[in-house]
């Protein structure tokens, strides 16, 4: 079983400020709990086995996975995301 500290966080090369903030939030909380600061890389880097993907990246094109997103216009147009764990083995 992989440890969360074995992962990297992937964001789009043109990630929004909120996506960058979300990635930093995840990384900082992993550091608080596990004591290790995992890297944040953009999706121009080659894919690796253990990734936490934040936002819309090119990884969806690589694995064919489509993640449904919706915009909550009642909250000023904030995008809502879902968290899924997927094994590509």
mmCIF file of N, CA, C and O in Angstrom:
data_model
loop_
_atom_site.group_PDB
_atom_site.id
_atom_site.type_symbol
_atom_site.label_atom_id
_atom_site.label_comp_id
_atom_site.label_asym_id
_atom_site.label_seq_id
_atom_site.Cartn_x
_atom_site.Cartn_y
_atom_site.Cartn_z
ATOM 1 N N UNK A 1 0.847 -1.181 0.000
ATOM 2 C CA UNK A 1 0.000 0.000 0.000
ATOM 3 C C UNK A 1 0.893 1.246 0.000
ATOM 4 O O UNK A 1 1.830 1.348 0.782
ATOM 5 N N UNK A 2 0.579 2.155 -0.881
ATOM 6 C CA UNK A 2 1.347 3.398 -0.983
ATOM 7 C C UNK A 2 0.970 4.346 0.144
ATOM 8 O O UNK A 2 -0.171 4.382 0.592
ATOM 9 N N UNK A 3 1.943 5.120 0.572
ATOM 10 C CA UNK A 3 1.703 6.163 1.566
ATOM 11 C C UNK A 3 1.388 7.460 0.832
ATOM 12 O O UNK A 3 1.862 7.677 -0.293
ATOM 13 N N UNK A 4 0.629 8.317 1.453
ATOM 14 C CA UNK A 4 0.299 9.599 0.823
ATOM 15 C C UNK A 4 1.568 10.404 0.552
ATOM 16 O O UNK A 4 1.625 11.186 -0.391
ATOM 17 N N UNK A 5 2.602 10.173 1.314
ATOM 18 C CA UNK A 5 3.861 10.888 1.106
ATOM 19 C C UNK A 5 4.615 10.392 -0.123
ATOM 20 O O UNK A 5 5.618 10.988 -0.510
ATOM 21 N N UNK A 6 4.140 9.303 -0.750
ATOM 22 C CA UNK A 6 4.731 8.806 -1.989
ATOM 23 C C UNK A 6 4.134 9.485 -3.225
ATOM 24 O O UNK A 6 4.532 9.188 -4.342
ATOM 25 N N UNK A 7 3.178 10.360 -3.023
ATOM 26 C CA UNK A 7 2.458 10.990 -4.121
ATOM 27 C C UNK A 7 3.039 12.358 -4.471
ATOM 28 O O UNK A 7 3.780 12.951 -3.691
ATOM 29 N N UNK A 8 2.673 12.823 -5.658
ATOM 30 C CA UNK A 8 2.899 14.212 -6.050
ATOM 31 C C UNK A 8 1.536 14.810 -6.361
ATOM 32 O O UNK A 8 0.600 14.095 -6.718
ATOM 33 N N UNK A 9 1.426 16.104 -6.203
ATOM 34 C CA UNK A 9 0.198 16.821 -6.533
ATOM 35 C C UNK A 9 0.385 17.431 -7.914
ATOM 36 O O UNK A 9 1.406 18.075 -8.164
ATOM 37 N N UNK A 10 -0.587 17.220 -8.795
ATOM 38 C CA UNK A 10 -0.502 17.710 -10.168
ATOM 39 C C UNK A 10 -1.584 18.761 -10.396
ATOM 40 O O UNK A 10 -2.755 18.538 -10.075
ATOM 41 N N UNK A 11 -1.165 19.909 -10.942
ATOM 42 C CA UNK A 11 -2.099 20.949 -11.355
ATOM 43 C C UNK A 11 -1.819 21.291 -12.816
ATOM 44 O O UNK A 11 -0.758 20.969 -13.345
ATOM 45 N N UNK A 12 -2.756 21.939 -13.440
ATOM 46 C CA UNK A 12 -2.574 22.358 -14.825
ATOM 47 C C UNK A 12 -1.488 23.424 -14.913
ATOM 48 O O UNK A 12 -1.273 24.192 -13.974
ATOM 49 N N UNK A 13 -0.818 23.472 -16.051
ATOM 50 C CA UNK A 13 0.186 24.520 -16.271
ATOM 51 C C UNK A 13 -0.455 25.905 -16.206
ATOM 52 O O UNK A 13 0.209 26.874 -15.840
ATOM 53 N N UNK A 14 -1.734 25.991 -16.522
ATOM 54 C CA UNK A 14 -2.443 27.276 -16.437
ATOM 55 C C UNK A 14 -3.550 27.218 -15.379
ATOM 56 O O UNK A 14 -4.654 27.712 -15.569
ATOM 57 N N UNK A 15 -3.231 26.586 -14.244
ATOM 58 C CA UNK A 15 -4.193 26.432 -13.150
ATOM 59 C C UNK A 15 -4.693 27.787 -12.662
ATOM 60 O O UNK A 15 -3.958 28.777 -12.676
ATOM 61 N N UNK A 16 -5.932 27.795 -12.219
ATOM 62 C CA UNK A 16 -6.497 29.010 -11.637
ATOM 63 C C UNK A 16 -5.885 29.242 -10.254
ATOM 64 O O UNK A 16 -5.286 28.333 -9.658
ATOM 65 N N UNK A 17 -6.073 30.418 -9.748
ATOM 66 C CA UNK A 17 -5.578 30.737 -8.406
ATOM 67 C C UNK A 17 -6.207 29.806 -7.372
ATOM 68 O O UNK A 17 -5.539 29.337 -6.445
ATOM 69 N N UNK A 18 -7.493 29.516 -7.516
ATOM 70 C CA UNK A 18 -8.162 28.618 -6.569
ATOM 71 C C UNK A 18 -7.612 27.203 -6.649
ATOM 72 O O UNK A 18 -7.483 26.522 -5.625
ATOM 73 N N UNK A 19 -7.276 26.731 -7.840
ATOM 74 C CA UNK A 19 -6.690 25.400 -7.975
ATOM 75 C C UNK A 19 -5.301 25.357 -7.342
ATOM 76 O O UNK A 19 -4.953 24.387 -6.658
ATOM 77 N N UNK A 20 -4.531 26.413 -7.531
ATOM 78 C CA UNK A 20 -3.206 26.483 -6.887
ATOM 79 C C UNK A 20 -3.340 26.515 -5.369
ATOM 80 O O UNK A 20 -2.589 25.849 -4.651
ATOM 81 N N UNK A 21 -4.307 27.268 -4.899
ATOM 82 C CA UNK A 21 -4.542 27.355 -3.457
ATOM 83 C C UNK A 21 -4.988 26.006 -2.892
ATOM 84 O O UNK A 21 -4.555 25.604 -1.808
ATOM 85 N N UNK A 22 -5.865 25.308 -3.628
ATOM 86 C CA UNK A 22 -6.328 23.986 -3.181
ATOM 87 C C UNK A 22 -5.162 22.995 -3.119
ATOM 88 O O UNK A 22 -5.051 22.223 -2.160
ATOM 89 N N UNK A 23 -4.293 23.020 -4.118
ATOM 90 C CA UNK A 23 -3.127 22.129 -4.121
ATOM 91 C C UNK A 23 -2.220 22.432 -2.931
ATOM 92 O O UNK A 23 -1.733 21.517 -2.261
ATOM 93 N N UNK A 24 -1.996 23.706 -2.661
ATOM 94 C CA UNK A 24 -1.161 24.091 -1.516
ATOM 95 C C UNK A 24 -1.809 23.675 -0.202
ATOM 96 O O UNK A 24 -1.117 23.223 0.727
ATOM 97 N N UNK A 25 -3.124 23.787 -0.117
ATOM 98 C CA UNK A 25 -3.853 23.383 1.086
ATOM 99 C C UNK A 25 -3.668 21.883 1.338
ATOM 100 O O UNK A 25 -3.379 21.460 2.465
ATOM 101 N N UNK A 26 -3.823 21.086 0.290
ATOM 102 C CA UNK A 26 -3.638 19.633 0.418
ATOM 103 C C UNK A 26 -2.205 19.325 0.841
ATOM 104 O O UNK A 26 -1.964 18.555 1.774
ATOM 105 N N UNK A 27 -1.235 19.937 0.157
ATOM 106 C CA UNK A 27 0.180 19.695 0.475
ATOM 107 C C UNK A 27 0.490 20.087 1.917
ATOM 108 O O UNK A 27 1.138 19.336 2.647
ATOM 109 N N UNK A 28 0.012 21.251 2.339
ATOM 110 C CA UNK A 28 0.313 21.724 3.695
ATOM 111 C C UNK A 28 -0.307 20.828 4.760
ATOM 112 O O UNK A 28 0.291 20.595 5.810
ATOM 113 N N UNK A 29 -1.502 20.315 4.493
ATOM 114 C CA UNK A 29 -2.132 19.429 5.470
ATOM 115 C C UNK A 29 -1.469 18.061 5.513
ATOM 116 O O UNK A 29 -1.380 17.457 6.582
ATOM 117 N N UNK A 30 -0.991 17.577 4.383
ATOM 118 C CA UNK A 30 -0.211 16.327 4.393
ATOM 119 C C UNK A 30 1.056 16.535 5.210
ATOM 120 O O UNK A 30 1.444 15.685 6.012
ATOM 121 N N UNK A 31 1.698 17.689 5.049
ATOM 122 C CA UNK A 31 2.911 17.976 5.822
ATOM 123 C C UNK A 31 2.607 18.028 7.323
ATOM 124 O O UNK A 31 3.354 17.490 8.142
ATOM 125 N N UNK A 32 1.483 18.650 7.684
ATOM 126 C CA UNK A 32 1.117 18.739 9.101
ATOM 127 C C UNK A 32 0.889 17.359 9.713
ATOM 128 O O UNK A 32 1.282 17.100 10.849
ATOM 129 N N UNK A 33 0.249 16.472 8.964
ATOM 130 C CA UNK A 33 -0.085 15.150 9.483
ATOM 131 C C UNK A 33 1.092 14.179 9.375
ATOM 132 O O UNK A 33 1.356 13.404 10.295
ATOM 133 N N UNK A 34 1.820 14.231 8.249
ATOM 134 C CA UNK A 34 2.849 13.223 7.970
ATOM 135 C C UNK A 34 4.278 13.716 8.131
ATOM 136 O O UNK A 34 5.206 12.923 8.129
ATOM 137 N N UNK A 35 4.458 15.023 8.195
ATOM 138 C CA UNK A 35 5.798 15.568 8.365
ATOM 139 C C UNK A 35 6.618 15.650 7.094
ATOM 140 O O UNK A 35 7.817 15.880 7.156
ATOM 141 N N UNK A 36 6.003 15.441 5.946
ATOM 142 C CA UNK A 36 6.743 15.503 4.678
ATOM 143 C C UNK A 36 6.000 16.426 3.710
ATOM 144 O O UNK A 36 4.793 16.315 3.537
ATOM 145 N N UNK A 37 6.758 17.318 3.078
ATOM 146 C CA UNK A 37 6.197 18.237 2.099
ATOM 147 C C UNK A 37 6.293 17.593 0.719
ATOM 148 O O UNK A 37 7.385 17.421 0.183
ATOM 149 N N UNK A 38 5.154 17.171 0.169
ATOM 150 C CA UNK A 38 5.188 16.531 -1.145
ATOM 151 C C UNK A 38 5.181 17.606 -2.229
ATOM 152 O O UNK A 38 4.674 18.704 -2.020
ATOM 153 N N UNK A 39 5.742 17.302 -3.384
ATOM 154 C CA UNK A 39 5.857 18.326 -4.432
ATOM 155 C C UNK A 39 4.536 18.598 -5.149
ATOM 156 O O UNK A 39 3.678 17.723 -5.253
ATOM 157 N N UNK A 40 4.424 19.832 -5.634
ATOM 158 C CA UNK A 40 3.354 20.210 -6.550
ATOM 159 C C UNK A 40 4.016 20.420 -7.905
ATOM 160 O O UNK A 40 4.950 21.203 -8.019
ATOM 161 N N UNK A 41 3.542 19.702 -8.918
ATOM 162 C CA UNK A 41 4.093 19.819 -10.263
ATOM 163 C C UNK A 41 2.960 20.172 -11.217
ATOM 164 O O UNK A 41 1.784 19.980 -10.895
ATOM 165 N N UNK A 42 3.327 20.678 -12.397
ATOM 166 C CA UNK A 42 2.255 20.940 -13.355
ATOM 167 C C UNK A 42 2.167 19.796 -14.356
ATOM 168 O O UNK A 42 3.054 18.944 -14.436
ATOM 169 N N UNK A 43 1.087 19.799 -15.112
ATOM 170 C CA UNK A 43 0.792 18.661 -15.979
ATOM 171 C C UNK A 43 1.647 18.589 -17.234
ATOM 172 O O UNK A 43 1.436 17.711 -18.061
ATOM 173 N N UNK A 44 2.634 19.465 -17.355
ATOM 174 C CA UNK A 44 3.600 19.311 -18.442
ATOM 175 C C UNK A 44 4.667 18.276 -18.073
ATOM 176 O O UNK A 44 5.382 17.805 -18.944
ATOM 177 N N UNK A 45 4.745 17.938 -16.781
ATOM 178 C CA UNK A 45 5.665 16.896 -16.320
ATOM 179 C C UNK A 45 5.096 15.526 -16.693
ATOM 180 O O UNK A 45 3.873 15.351 -16.731
ATOM 181 N N UNK A 46 5.943 14.552 -16.962
ATOM 182 C CA UNK A 46 5.431 13.208 -17.268
ATOM 183 C C UNK A 46 4.616 12.649 -16.103
ATOM 184 O O UNK A 46 4.922 12.905 -14.935
ATOM 185 N N UNK A 47 3.584 11.889 -16.434
ATOM 186 C CA UNK A 47 2.748 11.268 -15.408
ATOM 187 C C UNK A 47 3.557 10.234 -14.637
ATOM 188 O O UNK A 47 4.435 9.578 -15.188
ATOM 189 N N UNK A 48 3.273 10.135 -13.345
ATOM 190 C CA UNK A 48 3.887 9.119 -12.498
ATOM 191 C C UNK A 48 2.768 8.268 -11.895
ATOM 192 O O UNK A 48 1.590 8.602 -12.003
ATOM 193 N N UNK A 49 3.149 7.183 -11.249
ATOM 194 C CA UNK A 49 2.157 6.237 -10.752
ATOM 195 C C UNK A 49 1.243 6.820 -9.679
ATOM 196 O O UNK A 49 0.054 6.533 -9.638
ATOM 197 N N UNK A 50 1.782 7.650 -8.798
ATOM 198 C CA UNK A 50 1.018 8.128 -7.649
ATOM 199 C C UNK A 50 0.816 9.634 -7.732
ATOM 200 O O UNK A 50 1.715 10.404 -7.404
ATOM 201 N N UNK A 51 -0.370 10.028 -8.155
ATOM 202 C CA UNK A 51 -0.666 11.445 -8.334
ATOM 203 C C UNK A 51 -1.977 11.816 -7.647
ATOM 204 O O UNK A 51 -2.932 11.040 -7.657
ATOM 205 N N UNK A 52 -1.979 12.993 -7.072
ATOM 206 C CA UNK A 52 -3.197 13.636 -6.600
ATOM 207 C C UNK A 52 -3.425 14.783 -7.574
ATOM 208 O O UNK A 52 -2.629 15.712 -7.631
ATOM 209 N N UNK A 53 -4.470 14.685 -8.378
ATOM 210 C CA UNK A 53 -4.707 15.662 -9.436
ATOM 211 C C UNK A 53 -5.729 16.682 -8.937
ATOM 212 O O UNK A 53 -6.813 16.315 -8.482
ATOM 213 N N UNK A 54 -5.363 17.952 -9.043
ATOM 214 C CA UNK A 54 -6.235 19.035 -8.592
ATOM 215 C C UNK A 54 -6.636 19.865 -9.803
ATOM 216 O O UNK A 54 -5.783 20.389 -10.516
ATOM 217 N N UNK A 55 -7.940 19.978 -10.018
ATOM 218 C CA UNK A 55 -8.434 20.785 -11.127
ATOM 219 C C UNK A 55 -8.414 20.027 -12.438
ATOM 220 O O UNK A 55 -8.190 18.817 -12.495
ATOM 221 N N UNK A 56 -8.635 20.749 -13.508
ATOM 222 C CA UNK A 56 -8.670 20.152 -14.839
ATOM 223 C C UNK A 56 -7.261 20.148 -15.413
ATOM 224 O O UNK A 56 -6.640 21.190 -15.571
ATOM 225 N N UNK A 57 -6.761 18.953 -15.714
ATOM 226 C CA UNK A 57 -5.398 18.803 -16.233
ATOM 227 C C UNK A 57 -5.433 17.926 -17.486
ATOM 228 O O UNK A 57 -6.481 17.381 -17.842
ATOM 229 N N UNK A 58 -4.279 17.750 -18.092
ATOM 230 C CA UNK A 58 -4.207 16.870 -19.253
ATOM 231 C C UNK A 58 -4.239 15.395 -18.855
ATOM 232 O O UNK A 58 -4.278 14.524 -19.709
ATOM 233 N N UNK A 59 -4.238 15.103 -17.565
ATOM 234 C CA UNK A 59 -4.273 13.709 -17.119
ATOM 235 C C UNK A 59 -5.569 13.033 -17.546
ATOM 236 O O UNK A 59 -5.591 11.831 -17.784
ATOM 237 N N UNK A 60 -6.645 13.781 -17.669
ATOM 238 C CA UNK A 60 -7.911 13.196 -18.107
ATOM 239 C C UNK A 60 -7.793 12.666 -19.531
ATOM 240 O O UNK A 60 -8.383 11.648 -19.858
ATOM 241 N N UNK A 61 -7.026 13.340 -20.354
ATOM 242 C CA UNK A 61 -6.833 12.873 -21.729
ATOM 243 C C UNK A 61 -5.963 11.618 -21.754
ATOM 244 O O UNK A 61 -6.138 10.751 -22.597
ATOM 245 N N UNK A 62 -5.033 11.509 -20.808
ATOM 246 C CA UNK A 62 -4.128 10.360 -20.775
ATOM 247 C C UNK A 62 -4.831 9.084 -20.336
ATOM 248 O O UNK A 62 -4.563 8.013 -20.872
ATOM 249 N N UNK A 63 -5.721 9.199 -19.341
ATOM 250 C CA UNK A 63 -6.338 7.985 -18.815
ATOM 251 C C UNK A 63 -7.787 7.797 -19.251
ATOM 252 O O UNK A 63 -8.398 6.794 -18.934
ATOM 253 N N UNK A 64 -8.345 8.768 -19.994
ATOM 254 C CA UNK A 64 -9.706 8.638 -20.484
ATOM 255 C C UNK A 64 -10.777 8.872 -19.441
ATOM 256 O O UNK A 64 -11.964 8.743 -19.702
ATOM 257 N N UNK A 65 -10.378 9.216 -18.241
ATOM 258 C CA UNK A 65 -11.321 9.472 -17.162
ATOM 259 C C UNK A 65 -11.945 10.849 -17.346
ATOM 260 O O UNK A 65 -11.248 11.821 -17.608
ATOM 261 N N UNK A 66 -13.239 10.934 -17.218
ATOM 262 C CA UNK A 66 -13.927 12.218 -17.278
ATOM 263 C C UNK A 66 -14.484 12.511 -15.893
ATOM 264 O O UNK A 66 -15.201 11.699 -15.323
ATOM 265 N N UNK A 67 -14.113 13.650 -15.354
ATOM 266 C CA UNK A 67 -14.603 14.063 -14.045
ATOM 267 C C UNK A 67 -15.640 15.159 -14.252
ATOM 268 O O UNK A 67 -15.341 16.208 -14.815
ATOM 269 N N UNK A 68 -16.853 14.886 -13.836
ATOM 270 C CA UNK A 68 -17.915 15.874 -13.986
ATOM 271 C C UNK A 68 -17.696 17.036 -13.026
ATOM 272 O O UNK A 68 -17.391 16.845 -11.857
ATOM 273 N N UNK A 69 -17.838 18.243 -13.551
ATOM 274 C CA UNK A 69 -17.710 19.456 -12.751
ATOM 275 C C UNK A 69 -18.946 20.288 -13.002
ATOM 276 O O UNK A 69 -19.539 20.212 -14.056
ATOM 277 N N UNK A 70 -19.311 21.087 -12.045
ATOM 278 C CA UNK A 70 -20.394 22.004 -12.315
ATOM 279 C C UNK A 70 -20.111 23.340 -11.655
ATOM 280 O O UNK A 70 -19.398 23.416 -10.668
ATOM 281 N N UNK A 71 -20.652 24.378 -12.251
ATOM 282 C CA UNK A 71 -20.445 25.729 -11.748
ATOM 283 C C UNK A 71 -21.659 26.125 -10.930
ATOM 284 O O UNK A 71 -22.774 26.068 -11.406
ATOM 285 N N UNK A 72 -21.436 26.523 -9.698
ATOM 286 C CA UNK A 72 -22.497 26.954 -8.802
ATOM 287 C C UNK A 72 -22.666 28.463 -8.955
ATOM 288 O O UNK A 72 -21.973 29.241 -8.315
ATOM 289 N N UNK A 73 -23.579 28.859 -9.827
ATOM 290 C CA UNK A 73 -23.774 30.284 -10.098
ATOM 291 C C UNK A 73 -24.360 31.035 -8.907
ATOM 292 O O UNK A 73 -24.218 32.245 -8.815
ATOM 293 N N UNK A 74 -24.995 30.326 -7.976
ATOM 294 C CA UNK A 74 -25.527 30.996 -6.790
ATOM 295 C C UNK A 74 -24.410 31.416 -5.836
ATOM 296 O O UNK A 74 -24.628 32.220 -4.940
ATOM 297 N N UNK A 75 -23.216 30.882 -6.036
ATOM 298 C CA UNK A 75 -22.067 31.218 -5.188
ATOM 299 C C UNK A 75 -21.034 32.038 -5.953
ATOM 300 O O UNK A 75 -19.842 31.930 -5.713
ATOM 301 N N UNK A 76 -21.481 32.796 -6.920
ATOM 302 C CA UNK A 76 -20.561 33.634 -7.668
ATOM 303 C C UNK A 76 -19.792 32.890 -8.741
ATOM 304 O O UNK A 76 -18.719 33.315 -9.139
ATOM 305 N N UNK A 77 -20.327 31.772 -9.204
ATOM 306 C CA UNK A 77 -19.674 31.042 -10.285
ATOM 307 C C UNK A 77 -18.538 30.150 -9.836
ATOM 308 O O UNK A 77 -17.661 29.815 -10.613
ATOM 309 N N UNK A 78 -18.531 29.735 -8.586
ATOM 310 C CA UNK A 78 -17.473 28.869 -8.057
ATOM 311 C C UNK A 78 -17.655 27.464 -8.629
ATOM 312 O O UNK A 78 -18.755 26.924 -8.655
ATOM 313 N N UNK A 79 -16.562 26.874 -9.095
ATOM 314 C CA UNK A 79 -16.610 25.498 -9.583
ATOM 315 C C UNK A 79 -16.624 24.544 -8.415
ATOM 316 O O UNK A 79 -15.911 24.731 -7.436
ATOM 317 N N UNK A 80 -17.408 23.503 -8.527
ATOM 318 C CA UNK A 80 -17.458 22.449 -7.520
ATOM 319 C C UNK A 80 -16.760 21.224 -8.080
ATOM 320 O O UNK A 80 -16.923 20.899 -9.255
ATOM 321 N N UNK A 81 -15.989 20.539 -7.262
ATOM 322 C CA UNK A 81 -15.248 19.361 -7.689
ATOM 323 C C UNK A 81 -15.591 18.185 -6.801
ATOM 324 O O UNK A 81 -16.039 18.344 -5.681
ATOM 325 N N UNK A 82 -15.342 17.018 -7.307
ATOM 326 C CA UNK A 82 -15.538 15.783 -6.560
ATOM 327 C C UNK A 82 -14.186 15.109 -6.383
ATOM 328 O O UNK A 82 -13.326 15.217 -7.231
ATOM 329 N N UNK A 83 -14.036 14.390 -5.294
ATOM 330 C CA UNK A 83 -12.802 13.643 -5.040
ATOM 331 C C UNK A 83 -13.091 12.174 -5.326
ATOM 332 O O UNK A 83 -14.060 11.612 -4.837
ATOM 333 N N UNK A 84 -12.236 11.570 -6.158
ATOM 334 C CA UNK A 84 -12.376 10.158 -6.496
ATOM 335 C C UNK A 84 -11.022 9.475 -6.350
ATOM 336 O O UNK A 84 -10.000 10.068 -6.624
ATOM 337 N N UNK A 85 -11.055 8.245 -5.925
ATOM 338 C CA UNK A 85 -9.842 7.428 -5.871
ATOM 339 C C UNK A 85 -9.965 6.413 -6.996
ATOM 340 O O UNK A 85 -10.944 5.665 -7.053
ATOM 341 N N UNK A 86 -8.977 6.396 -7.862
ATOM 342 C CA UNK A 86 -9.040 5.537 -9.034
ATOM 343 C C UNK A 86 -7.750 4.744 -9.148
ATOM 344 O O UNK A 86 -6.664 5.296 -9.051
ATOM 345 N N UNK A 87 -7.885 3.469 -9.334
ATOM 346 C CA UNK A 87 -6.725 2.613 -9.568
ATOM 347 C C UNK A 87 -6.664 2.314 -11.051
ATOM 348 O O UNK A 87 -7.622 1.799 -11.619
ATOM 349 N N UNK A 88 -5.553 2.665 -11.681
ATOM 350 C CA UNK A 88 -5.411 2.478 -13.120
ATOM 351 C C UNK A 88 -4.668 1.192 -13.451
ATOM 352 O O UNK A 88 -4.104 1.053 -14.516
ATOM 353 N N UNK A 89 -4.634 0.278 -12.553
ATOM 354 C CA UNK A 89 -3.919 -0.983 -12.793
ATOM 355 C C UNK A 89 -4.753 -1.954 -13.547
ATOM 356 O O UNK A 89 -5.850 -2.156 -13.502
#
